[in-house]
mmCIF file of C-alpha atoms in Angstrom:
data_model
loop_
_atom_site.group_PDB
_atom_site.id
_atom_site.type_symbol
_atom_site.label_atom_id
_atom_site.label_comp_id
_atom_site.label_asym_id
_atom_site.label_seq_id
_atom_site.Cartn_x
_atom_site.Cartn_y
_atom_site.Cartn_z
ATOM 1 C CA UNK A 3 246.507 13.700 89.327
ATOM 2 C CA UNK A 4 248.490 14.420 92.864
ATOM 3 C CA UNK A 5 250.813 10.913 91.858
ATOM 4 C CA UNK A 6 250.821 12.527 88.173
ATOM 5 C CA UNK A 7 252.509 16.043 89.591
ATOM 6 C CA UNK A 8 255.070 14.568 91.917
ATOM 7 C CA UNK A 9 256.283 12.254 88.905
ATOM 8 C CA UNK A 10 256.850 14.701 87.060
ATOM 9 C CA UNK A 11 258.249 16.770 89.424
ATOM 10 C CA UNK A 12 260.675 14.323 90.471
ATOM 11 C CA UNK A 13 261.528 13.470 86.878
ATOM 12 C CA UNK A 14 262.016 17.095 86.422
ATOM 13 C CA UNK A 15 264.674 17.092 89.155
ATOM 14 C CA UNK A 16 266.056 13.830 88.513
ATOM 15 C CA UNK A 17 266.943 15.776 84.872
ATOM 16 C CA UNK A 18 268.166 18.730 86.644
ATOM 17 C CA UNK A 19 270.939 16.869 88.214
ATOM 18 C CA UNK A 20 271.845 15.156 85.189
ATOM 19 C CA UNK A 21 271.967 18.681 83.208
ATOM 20 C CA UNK A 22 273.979 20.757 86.299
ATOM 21 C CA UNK A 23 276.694 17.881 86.612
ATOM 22 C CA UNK A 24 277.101 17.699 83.175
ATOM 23 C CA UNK A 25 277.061 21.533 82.514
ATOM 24 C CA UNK A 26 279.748 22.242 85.153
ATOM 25 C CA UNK A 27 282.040 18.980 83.786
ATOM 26 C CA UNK A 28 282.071 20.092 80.644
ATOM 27 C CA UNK A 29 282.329 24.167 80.650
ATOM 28 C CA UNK A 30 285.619 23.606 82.983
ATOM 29 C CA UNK A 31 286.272 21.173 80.537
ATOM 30 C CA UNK A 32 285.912 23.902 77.671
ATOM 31 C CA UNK A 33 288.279 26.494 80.026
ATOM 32 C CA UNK A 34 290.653 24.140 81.092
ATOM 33 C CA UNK A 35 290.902 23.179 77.146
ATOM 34 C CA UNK A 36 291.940 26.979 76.381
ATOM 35 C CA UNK A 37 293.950 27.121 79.231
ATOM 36 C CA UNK A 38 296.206 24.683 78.505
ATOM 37 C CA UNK A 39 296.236 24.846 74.314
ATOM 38 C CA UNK A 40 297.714 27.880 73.703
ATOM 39 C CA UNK A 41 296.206 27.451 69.590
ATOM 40 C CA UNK A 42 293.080 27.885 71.115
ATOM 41 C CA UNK A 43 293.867 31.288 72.799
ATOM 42 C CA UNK A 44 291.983 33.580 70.072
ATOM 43 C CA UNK A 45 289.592 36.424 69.871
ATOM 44 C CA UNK A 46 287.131 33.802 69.304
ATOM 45 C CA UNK A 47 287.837 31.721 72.178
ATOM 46 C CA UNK A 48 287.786 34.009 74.765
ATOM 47 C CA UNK A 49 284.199 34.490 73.644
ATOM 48 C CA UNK A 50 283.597 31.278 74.166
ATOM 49 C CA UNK A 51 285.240 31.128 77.591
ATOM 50 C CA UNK A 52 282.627 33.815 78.436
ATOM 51 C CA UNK A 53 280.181 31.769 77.265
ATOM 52 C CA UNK A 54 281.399 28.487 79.650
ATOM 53 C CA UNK A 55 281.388 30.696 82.575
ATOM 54 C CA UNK A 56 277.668 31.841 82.073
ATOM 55 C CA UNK A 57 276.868 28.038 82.041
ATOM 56 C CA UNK A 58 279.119 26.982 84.405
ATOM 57 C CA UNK A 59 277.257 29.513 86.471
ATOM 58 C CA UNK A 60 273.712 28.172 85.107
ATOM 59 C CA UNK A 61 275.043 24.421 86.341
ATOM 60 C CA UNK A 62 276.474 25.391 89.728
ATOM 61 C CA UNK A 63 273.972 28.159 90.868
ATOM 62 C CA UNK A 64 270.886 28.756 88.768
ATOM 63 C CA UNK A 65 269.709 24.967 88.430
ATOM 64 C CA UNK A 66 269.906 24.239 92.597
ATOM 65 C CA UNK A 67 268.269 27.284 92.513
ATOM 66 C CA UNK A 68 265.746 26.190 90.198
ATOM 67 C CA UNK A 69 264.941 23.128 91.941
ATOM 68 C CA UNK A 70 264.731 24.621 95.063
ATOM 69 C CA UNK A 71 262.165 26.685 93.764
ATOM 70 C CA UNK A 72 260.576 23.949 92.378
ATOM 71 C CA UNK A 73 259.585 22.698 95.662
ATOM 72 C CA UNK A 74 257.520 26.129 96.669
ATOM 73 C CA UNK A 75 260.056 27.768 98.897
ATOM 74 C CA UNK A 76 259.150 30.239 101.053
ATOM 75 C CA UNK A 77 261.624 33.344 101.000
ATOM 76 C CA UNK A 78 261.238 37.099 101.202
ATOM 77 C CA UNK A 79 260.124 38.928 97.937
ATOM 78 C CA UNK A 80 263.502 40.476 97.276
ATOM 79 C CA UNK A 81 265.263 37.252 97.911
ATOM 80 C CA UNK A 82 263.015 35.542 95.251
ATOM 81 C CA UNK A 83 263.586 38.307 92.882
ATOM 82 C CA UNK A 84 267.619 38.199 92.981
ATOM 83 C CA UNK A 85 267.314 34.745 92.164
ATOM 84 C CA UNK A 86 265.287 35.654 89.565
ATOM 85 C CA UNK A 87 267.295 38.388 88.785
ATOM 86 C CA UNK A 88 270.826 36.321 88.435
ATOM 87 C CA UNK A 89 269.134 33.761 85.991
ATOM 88 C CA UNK A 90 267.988 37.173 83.486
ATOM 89 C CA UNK A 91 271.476 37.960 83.648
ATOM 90 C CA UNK A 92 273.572 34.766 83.013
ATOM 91 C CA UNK A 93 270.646 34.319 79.958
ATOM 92 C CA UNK A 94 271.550 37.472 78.594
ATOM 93 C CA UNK A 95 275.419 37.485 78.988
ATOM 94 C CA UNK A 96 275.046 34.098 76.624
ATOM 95 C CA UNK A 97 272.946 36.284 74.130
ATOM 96 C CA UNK A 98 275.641 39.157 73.999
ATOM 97 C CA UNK A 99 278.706 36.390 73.970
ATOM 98 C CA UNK A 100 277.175 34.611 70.746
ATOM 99 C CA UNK A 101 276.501 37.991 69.441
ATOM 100 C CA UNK A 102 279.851 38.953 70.080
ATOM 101 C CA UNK A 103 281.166 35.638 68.214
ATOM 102 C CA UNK A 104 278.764 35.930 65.612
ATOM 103 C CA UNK A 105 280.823 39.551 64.583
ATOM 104 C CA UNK A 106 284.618 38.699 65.261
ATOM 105 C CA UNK A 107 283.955 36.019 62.771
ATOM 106 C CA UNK A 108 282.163 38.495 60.022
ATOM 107 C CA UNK A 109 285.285 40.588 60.851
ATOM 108 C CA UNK A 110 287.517 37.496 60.179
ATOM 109 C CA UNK A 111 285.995 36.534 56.926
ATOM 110 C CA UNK A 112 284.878 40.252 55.631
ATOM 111 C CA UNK A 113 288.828 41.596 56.418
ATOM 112 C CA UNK A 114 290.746 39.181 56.885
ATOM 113 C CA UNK A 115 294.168 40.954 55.894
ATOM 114 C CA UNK A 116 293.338 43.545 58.480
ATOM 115 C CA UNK A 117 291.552 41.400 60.934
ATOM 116 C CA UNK A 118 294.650 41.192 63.593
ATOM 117 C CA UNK A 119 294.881 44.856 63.559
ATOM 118 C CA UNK A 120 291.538 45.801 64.097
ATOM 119 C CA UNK A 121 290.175 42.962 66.287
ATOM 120 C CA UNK A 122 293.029 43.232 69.328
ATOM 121 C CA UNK A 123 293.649 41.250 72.620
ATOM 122 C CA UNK A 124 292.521 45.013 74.367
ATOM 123 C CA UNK A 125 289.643 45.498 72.394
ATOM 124 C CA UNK A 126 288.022 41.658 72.768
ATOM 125 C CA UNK A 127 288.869 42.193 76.771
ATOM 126 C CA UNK A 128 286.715 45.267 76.489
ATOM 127 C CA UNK A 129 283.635 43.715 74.561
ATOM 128 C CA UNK A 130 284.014 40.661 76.831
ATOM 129 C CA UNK A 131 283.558 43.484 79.730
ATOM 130 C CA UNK A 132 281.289 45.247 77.985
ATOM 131 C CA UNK A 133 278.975 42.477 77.694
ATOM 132 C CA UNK A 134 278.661 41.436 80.955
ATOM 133 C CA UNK A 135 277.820 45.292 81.543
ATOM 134 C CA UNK A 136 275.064 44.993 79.685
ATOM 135 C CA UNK A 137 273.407 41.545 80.837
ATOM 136 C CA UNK A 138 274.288 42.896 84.352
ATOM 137 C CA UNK A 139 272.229 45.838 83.462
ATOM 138 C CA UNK A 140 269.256 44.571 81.175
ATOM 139 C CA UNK A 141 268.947 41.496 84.107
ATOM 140 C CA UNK A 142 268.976 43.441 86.852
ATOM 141 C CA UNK A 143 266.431 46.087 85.695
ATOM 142 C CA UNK A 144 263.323 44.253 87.886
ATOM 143 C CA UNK A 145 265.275 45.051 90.944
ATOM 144 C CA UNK A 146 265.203 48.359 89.929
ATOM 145 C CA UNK A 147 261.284 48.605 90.209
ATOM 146 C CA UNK A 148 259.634 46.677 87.525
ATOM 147 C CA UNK A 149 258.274 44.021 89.257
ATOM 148 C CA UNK A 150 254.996 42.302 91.530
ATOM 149 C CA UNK A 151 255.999 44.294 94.445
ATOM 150 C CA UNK A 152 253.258 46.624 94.301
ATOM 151 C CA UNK A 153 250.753 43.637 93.251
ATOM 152 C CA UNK A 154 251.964 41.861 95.810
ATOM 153 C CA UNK A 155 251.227 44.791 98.212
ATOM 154 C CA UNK A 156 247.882 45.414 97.053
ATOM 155 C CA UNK A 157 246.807 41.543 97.204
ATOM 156 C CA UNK A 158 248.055 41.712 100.912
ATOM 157 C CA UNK A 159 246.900 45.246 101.976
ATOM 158 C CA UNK A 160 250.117 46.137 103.213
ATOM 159 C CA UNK A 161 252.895 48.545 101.865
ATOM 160 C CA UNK A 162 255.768 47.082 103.356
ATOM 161 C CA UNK A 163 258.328 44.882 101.038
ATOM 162 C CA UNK A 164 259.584 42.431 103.696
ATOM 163 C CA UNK A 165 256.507 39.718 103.924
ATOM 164 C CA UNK A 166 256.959 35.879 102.853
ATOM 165 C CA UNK A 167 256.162 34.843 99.654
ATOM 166 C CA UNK A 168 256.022 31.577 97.710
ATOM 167 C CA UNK A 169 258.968 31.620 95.254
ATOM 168 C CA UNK A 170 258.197 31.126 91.292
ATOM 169 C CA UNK A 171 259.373 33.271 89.117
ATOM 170 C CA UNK A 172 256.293 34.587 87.733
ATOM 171 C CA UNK A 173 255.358 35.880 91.385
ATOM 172 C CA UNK A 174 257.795 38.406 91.212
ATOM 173 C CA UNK A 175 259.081 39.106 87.559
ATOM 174 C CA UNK A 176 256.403 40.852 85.595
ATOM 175 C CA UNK A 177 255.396 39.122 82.041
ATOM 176 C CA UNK A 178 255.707 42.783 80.531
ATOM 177 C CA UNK A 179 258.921 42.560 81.262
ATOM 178 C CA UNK A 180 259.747 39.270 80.197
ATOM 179 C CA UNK A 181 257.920 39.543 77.146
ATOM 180 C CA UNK A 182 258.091 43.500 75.718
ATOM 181 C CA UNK A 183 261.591 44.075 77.378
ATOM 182 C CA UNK A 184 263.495 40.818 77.879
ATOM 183 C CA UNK A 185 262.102 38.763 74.961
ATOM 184 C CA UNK A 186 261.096 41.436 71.985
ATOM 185 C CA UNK A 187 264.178 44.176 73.305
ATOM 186 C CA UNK A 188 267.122 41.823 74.288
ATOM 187 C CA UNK A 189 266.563 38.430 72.805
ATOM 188 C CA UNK A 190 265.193 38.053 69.662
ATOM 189 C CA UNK A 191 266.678 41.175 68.170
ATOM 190 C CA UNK A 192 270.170 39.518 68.455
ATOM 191 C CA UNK A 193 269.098 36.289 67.358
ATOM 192 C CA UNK A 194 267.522 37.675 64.226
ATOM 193 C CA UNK A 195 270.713 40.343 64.030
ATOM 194 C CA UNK A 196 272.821 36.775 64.272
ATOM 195 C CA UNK A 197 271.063 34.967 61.529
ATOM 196 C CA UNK A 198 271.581 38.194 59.268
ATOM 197 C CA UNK A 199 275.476 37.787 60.290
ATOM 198 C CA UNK A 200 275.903 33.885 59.991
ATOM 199 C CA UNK A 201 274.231 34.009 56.568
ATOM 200 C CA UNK A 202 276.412 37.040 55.298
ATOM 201 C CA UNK A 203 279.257 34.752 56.376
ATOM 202 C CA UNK A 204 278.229 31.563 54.414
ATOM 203 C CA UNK A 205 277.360 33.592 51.643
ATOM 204 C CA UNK A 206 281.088 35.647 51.389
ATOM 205 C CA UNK A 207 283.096 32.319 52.110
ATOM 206 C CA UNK A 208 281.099 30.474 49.273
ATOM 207 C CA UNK A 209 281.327 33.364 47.045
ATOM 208 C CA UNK A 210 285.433 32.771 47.547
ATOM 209 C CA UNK A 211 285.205 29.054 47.509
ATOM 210 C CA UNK A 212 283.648 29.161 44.193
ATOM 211 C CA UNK A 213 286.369 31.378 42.516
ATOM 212 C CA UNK A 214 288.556 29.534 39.969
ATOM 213 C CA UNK A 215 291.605 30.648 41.734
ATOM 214 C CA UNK A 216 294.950 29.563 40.546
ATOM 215 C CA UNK A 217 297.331 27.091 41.402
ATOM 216 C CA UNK A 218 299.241 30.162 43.177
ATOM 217 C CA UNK A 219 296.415 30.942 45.163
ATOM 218 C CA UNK A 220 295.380 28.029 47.139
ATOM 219 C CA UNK A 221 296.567 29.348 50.560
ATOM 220 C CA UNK A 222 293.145 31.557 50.710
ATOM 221 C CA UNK A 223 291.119 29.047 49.232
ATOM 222 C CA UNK A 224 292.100 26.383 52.338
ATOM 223 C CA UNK A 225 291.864 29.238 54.673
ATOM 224 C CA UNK A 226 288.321 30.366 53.860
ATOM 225 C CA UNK A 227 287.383 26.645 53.801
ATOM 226 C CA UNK A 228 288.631 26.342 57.590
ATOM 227 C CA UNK A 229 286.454 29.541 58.336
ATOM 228 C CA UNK A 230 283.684 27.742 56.719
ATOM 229 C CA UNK A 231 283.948 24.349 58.970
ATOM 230 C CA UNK A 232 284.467 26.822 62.309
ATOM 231 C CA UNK A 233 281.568 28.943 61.077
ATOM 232 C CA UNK A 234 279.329 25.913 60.473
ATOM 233 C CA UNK A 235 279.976 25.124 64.119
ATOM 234 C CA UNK A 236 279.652 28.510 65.773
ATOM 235 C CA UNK A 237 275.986 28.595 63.744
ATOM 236 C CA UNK A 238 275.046 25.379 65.395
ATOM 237 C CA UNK A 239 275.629 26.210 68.575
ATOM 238 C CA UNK A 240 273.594 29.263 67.848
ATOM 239 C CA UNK A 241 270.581 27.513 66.936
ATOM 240 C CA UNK A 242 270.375 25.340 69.440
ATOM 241 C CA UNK A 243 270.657 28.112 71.702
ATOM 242 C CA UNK A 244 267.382 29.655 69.705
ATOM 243 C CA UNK A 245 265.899 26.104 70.002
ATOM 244 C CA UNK A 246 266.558 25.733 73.576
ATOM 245 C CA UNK A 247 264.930 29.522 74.627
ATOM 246 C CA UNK A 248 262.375 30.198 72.415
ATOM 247 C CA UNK A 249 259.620 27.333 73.904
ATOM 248 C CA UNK A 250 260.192 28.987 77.161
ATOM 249 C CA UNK A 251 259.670 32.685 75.746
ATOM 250 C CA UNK A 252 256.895 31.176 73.679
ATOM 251 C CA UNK A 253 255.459 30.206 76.597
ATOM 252 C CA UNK A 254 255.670 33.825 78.163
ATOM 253 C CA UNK A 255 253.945 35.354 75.249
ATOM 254 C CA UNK A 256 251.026 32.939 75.875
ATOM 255 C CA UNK A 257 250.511 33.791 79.269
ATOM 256 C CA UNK A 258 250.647 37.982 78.700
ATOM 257 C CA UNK A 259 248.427 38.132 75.583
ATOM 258 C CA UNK A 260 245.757 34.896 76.367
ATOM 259 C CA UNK A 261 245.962 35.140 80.698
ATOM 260 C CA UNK A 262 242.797 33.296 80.559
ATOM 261 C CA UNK A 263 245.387 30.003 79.157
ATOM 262 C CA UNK A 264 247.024 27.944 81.900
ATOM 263 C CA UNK A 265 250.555 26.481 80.870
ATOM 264 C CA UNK A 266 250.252 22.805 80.992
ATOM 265 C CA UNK A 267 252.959 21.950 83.814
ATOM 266 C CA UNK A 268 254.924 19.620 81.956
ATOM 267 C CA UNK A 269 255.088 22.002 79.035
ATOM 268 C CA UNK A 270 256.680 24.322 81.556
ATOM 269 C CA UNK A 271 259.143 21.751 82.928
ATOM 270 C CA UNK A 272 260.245 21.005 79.197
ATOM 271 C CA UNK A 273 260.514 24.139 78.375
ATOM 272 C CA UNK A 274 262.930 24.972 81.908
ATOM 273 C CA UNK A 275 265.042 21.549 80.887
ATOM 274 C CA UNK A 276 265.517 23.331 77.213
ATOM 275 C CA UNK A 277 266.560 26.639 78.563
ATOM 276 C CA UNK A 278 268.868 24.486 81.609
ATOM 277 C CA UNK A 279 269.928 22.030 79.134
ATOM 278 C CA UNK A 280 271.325 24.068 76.571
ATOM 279 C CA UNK A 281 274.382 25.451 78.704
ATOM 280 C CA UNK A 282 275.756 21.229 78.714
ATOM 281 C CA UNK A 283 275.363 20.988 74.706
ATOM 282 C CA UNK A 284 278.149 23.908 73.776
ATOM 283 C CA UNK A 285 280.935 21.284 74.945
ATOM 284 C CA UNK A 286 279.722 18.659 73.286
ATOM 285 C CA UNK A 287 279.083 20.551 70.296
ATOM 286 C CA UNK A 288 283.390 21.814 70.837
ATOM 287 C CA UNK A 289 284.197 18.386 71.418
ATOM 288 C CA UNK A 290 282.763 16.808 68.203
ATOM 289 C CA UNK A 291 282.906 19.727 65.361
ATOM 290 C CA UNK A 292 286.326 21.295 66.342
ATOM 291 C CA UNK A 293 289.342 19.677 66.534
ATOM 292 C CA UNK A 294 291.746 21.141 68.497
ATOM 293 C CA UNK A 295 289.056 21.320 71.344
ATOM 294 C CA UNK A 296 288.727 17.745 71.111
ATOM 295 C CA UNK A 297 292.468 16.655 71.328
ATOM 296 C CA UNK A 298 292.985 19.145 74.688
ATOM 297 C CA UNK A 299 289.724 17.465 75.688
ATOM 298 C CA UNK A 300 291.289 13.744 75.307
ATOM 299 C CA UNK A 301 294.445 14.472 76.356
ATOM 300 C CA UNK A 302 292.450 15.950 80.241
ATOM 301 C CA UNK A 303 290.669 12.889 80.190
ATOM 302 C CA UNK A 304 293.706 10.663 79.694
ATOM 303 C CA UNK A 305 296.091 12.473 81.894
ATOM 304 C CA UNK A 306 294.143 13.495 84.935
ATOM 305 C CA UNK A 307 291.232 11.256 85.203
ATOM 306 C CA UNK A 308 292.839 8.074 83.343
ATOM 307 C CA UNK A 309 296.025 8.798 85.231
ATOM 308 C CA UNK A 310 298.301 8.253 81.970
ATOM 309 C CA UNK A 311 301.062 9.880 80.602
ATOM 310 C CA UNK A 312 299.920 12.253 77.092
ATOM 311 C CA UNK A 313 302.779 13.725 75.149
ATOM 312 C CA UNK A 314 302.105 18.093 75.073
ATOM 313 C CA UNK A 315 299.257 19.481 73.684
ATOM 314 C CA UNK A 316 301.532 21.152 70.837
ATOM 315 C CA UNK A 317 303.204 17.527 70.154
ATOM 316 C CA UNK A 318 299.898 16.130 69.466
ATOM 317 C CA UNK A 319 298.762 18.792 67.320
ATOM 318 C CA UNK A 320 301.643 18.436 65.334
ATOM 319 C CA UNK A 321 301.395 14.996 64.977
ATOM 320 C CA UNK A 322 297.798 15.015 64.136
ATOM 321 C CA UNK A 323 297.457 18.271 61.652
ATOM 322 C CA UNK A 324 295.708 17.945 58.855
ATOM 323 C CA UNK A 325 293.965 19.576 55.824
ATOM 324 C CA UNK A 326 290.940 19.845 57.811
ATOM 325 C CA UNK A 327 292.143 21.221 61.091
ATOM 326 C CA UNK A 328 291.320 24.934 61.826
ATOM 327 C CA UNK A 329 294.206 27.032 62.366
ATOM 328 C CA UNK A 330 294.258 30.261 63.970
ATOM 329 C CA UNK A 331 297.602 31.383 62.535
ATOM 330 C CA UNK A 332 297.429 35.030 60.512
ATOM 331 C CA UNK A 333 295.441 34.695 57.352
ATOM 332 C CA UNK A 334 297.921 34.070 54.659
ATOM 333 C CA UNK A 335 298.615 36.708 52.117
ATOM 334 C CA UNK A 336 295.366 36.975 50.225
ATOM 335 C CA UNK A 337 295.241 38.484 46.433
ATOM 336 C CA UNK A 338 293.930 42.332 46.538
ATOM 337 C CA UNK A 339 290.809 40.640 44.892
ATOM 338 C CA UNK A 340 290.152 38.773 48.735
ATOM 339 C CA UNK A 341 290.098 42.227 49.910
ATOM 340 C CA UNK A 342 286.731 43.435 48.994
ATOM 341 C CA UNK A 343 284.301 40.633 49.739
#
């Protein structure tokens, strides 16, 4: 059993690696892709560059962090419970940035003549801000009391917080918390709130899409069809977000209402490699389902890591439009019948 543990566990890290490298590659990937396509510079996409950072952070600092916990670190309880802390909040802040998508592209479908004049660059800064606020907040709540601490104290016969500690996070993050607070007040509410959203949006785009409209009127008809293809997208990356955090929650459930269970191990190391994994899919996901993502991506590989001259970003875009590309121009002029859907 010993030699069964320590393959695992070095399997486990071995896929840690893997995941950090390849969540860090391809989140600057995802930046440096807005950065330098200026088509890509929408409500939307700043979203979604809120997003990358919360994984970058997830590859660069929560998985070391992970791993190093992994190996039964000794730290002080507060110490423990930061790190702890930071990985509640980066979770979170991905929650609130999908939510946040999930809306601007109701808005975008729902009033689309007015969407440019209600949805403004000020307004997505401050919802970008806003959600951060919030994962800061609903994260950080543990440190603010509602934690082992006092457990802790009581198993040790000593009222002082600075002893040694061996640091998992179940030592020092309640499963109240994780499951009444975290899981049933922060996490599934949006995801079900998100599933409402997505399927209003399939549901008003295919309601326009079916529409005899006339010759006159195909300008709304292709650009509902482009909201559909970026929608479809946006609602993938959402579920595998759902598929990648529920085990783990699942998991958390198990342990408050049956304590007398023990979590197989390697359950709990798949269920850690979900929750890790899922901040390297989103890029991939970009890369493959939206187009302009993956000519900036192409043209990054081929200039700075192939070393080869790429005509402009806005030379191959023009070169390579086509009936299926998603444009983020205005909504053209829709009938007053688009108005009300």
């Amino acid at each position: 059993m010993p030699n069964d543990y320590d393959a695992a566990q070095a399997l486990y890290m071995g896929m840690e690696v893997l995941i950090a490298v390849s969540s860090v590659i391809g989140n600057v990937m995802v930046i440096w892709a807005v950065k330098i396509n200026r088509s890509l510079r929408d409500t939307t996409f700043w979203f979604i560059v809120s997003l990358a950072v919360a994984d970058i952070a997830v590859g660069a600092l929560v998985i070391p962090l992970a791993m190093t916990i992994s190996i039964g670190l000794q730290t002080h309880f507060y110490s423990c419970l930061l790190v702890a802390c930071t990985v509640l909040v980066l979770t979170q802040s991905s929650i609130l940035a999908l939510l946040a998508i999930a809306i601007d592209r109701y808005l975008r479908v729902k009033i689309p003549t007015s969407y440019k004049r209600v949805v403004t660059p000020r307004r997505v800064r401050l919802a970008v801000v806003a959600c951060w606020a919030i994962a800061f907040i609903v994260g950080m709540t543990p440190m603010l009391g509602w934690n082992k601490l006092h457990n802790l104290q009581q198993q040790n016969g000593s009222l002082s917080s600075d002893f040694i500690i061996t640091c998992q996070f179940e030592n020092v993050i309640t499963m109240e918390y994780m499951v009444y607070f975290n899981f049933f007040g922060w996490v599934l509410p949006p995801l079900l709130l998100m599933l409402g959203i997505y399927t209003e949006i399939f549901y008003m785009i295919h309601k326009q899409l079916n529409k005899r409209v006339s010759t006159s009127h195909n300008d709304p008809n292709k650009y509902y069809d482009k909201e559909l293809k970026l929608a479809k997208s946006l609602a993938l990356v959402l579920f595998l977000f759902a598929v990648s955090w529920l085990p783990l929650h699942i998991l958390n459930c198990i342990t408050l209402f049956c304590p007398k269970y023990e979590n197989p191990i390697l359950l709990l190391y798949i269920a850690i490699l979900l929750t890790h994994g899922n901040s390297a899919v989103n890029p991939i996901i970009y890369a493959f389902r939206i187009k302009k993502f993956r000519i900036a991506f192409q043209m990054i590989w081929k200039q700075y890591f192939c070393c080869k001259e790429a005509p402009p970003i806005e030379m191959q875009m023009s070169e390579r439009v086509d009936k299926n590309d998603y444009s983020h121009a205005p909504p053209p002029a829709l009938p007053m019948e688009h108005n009300n859907i």
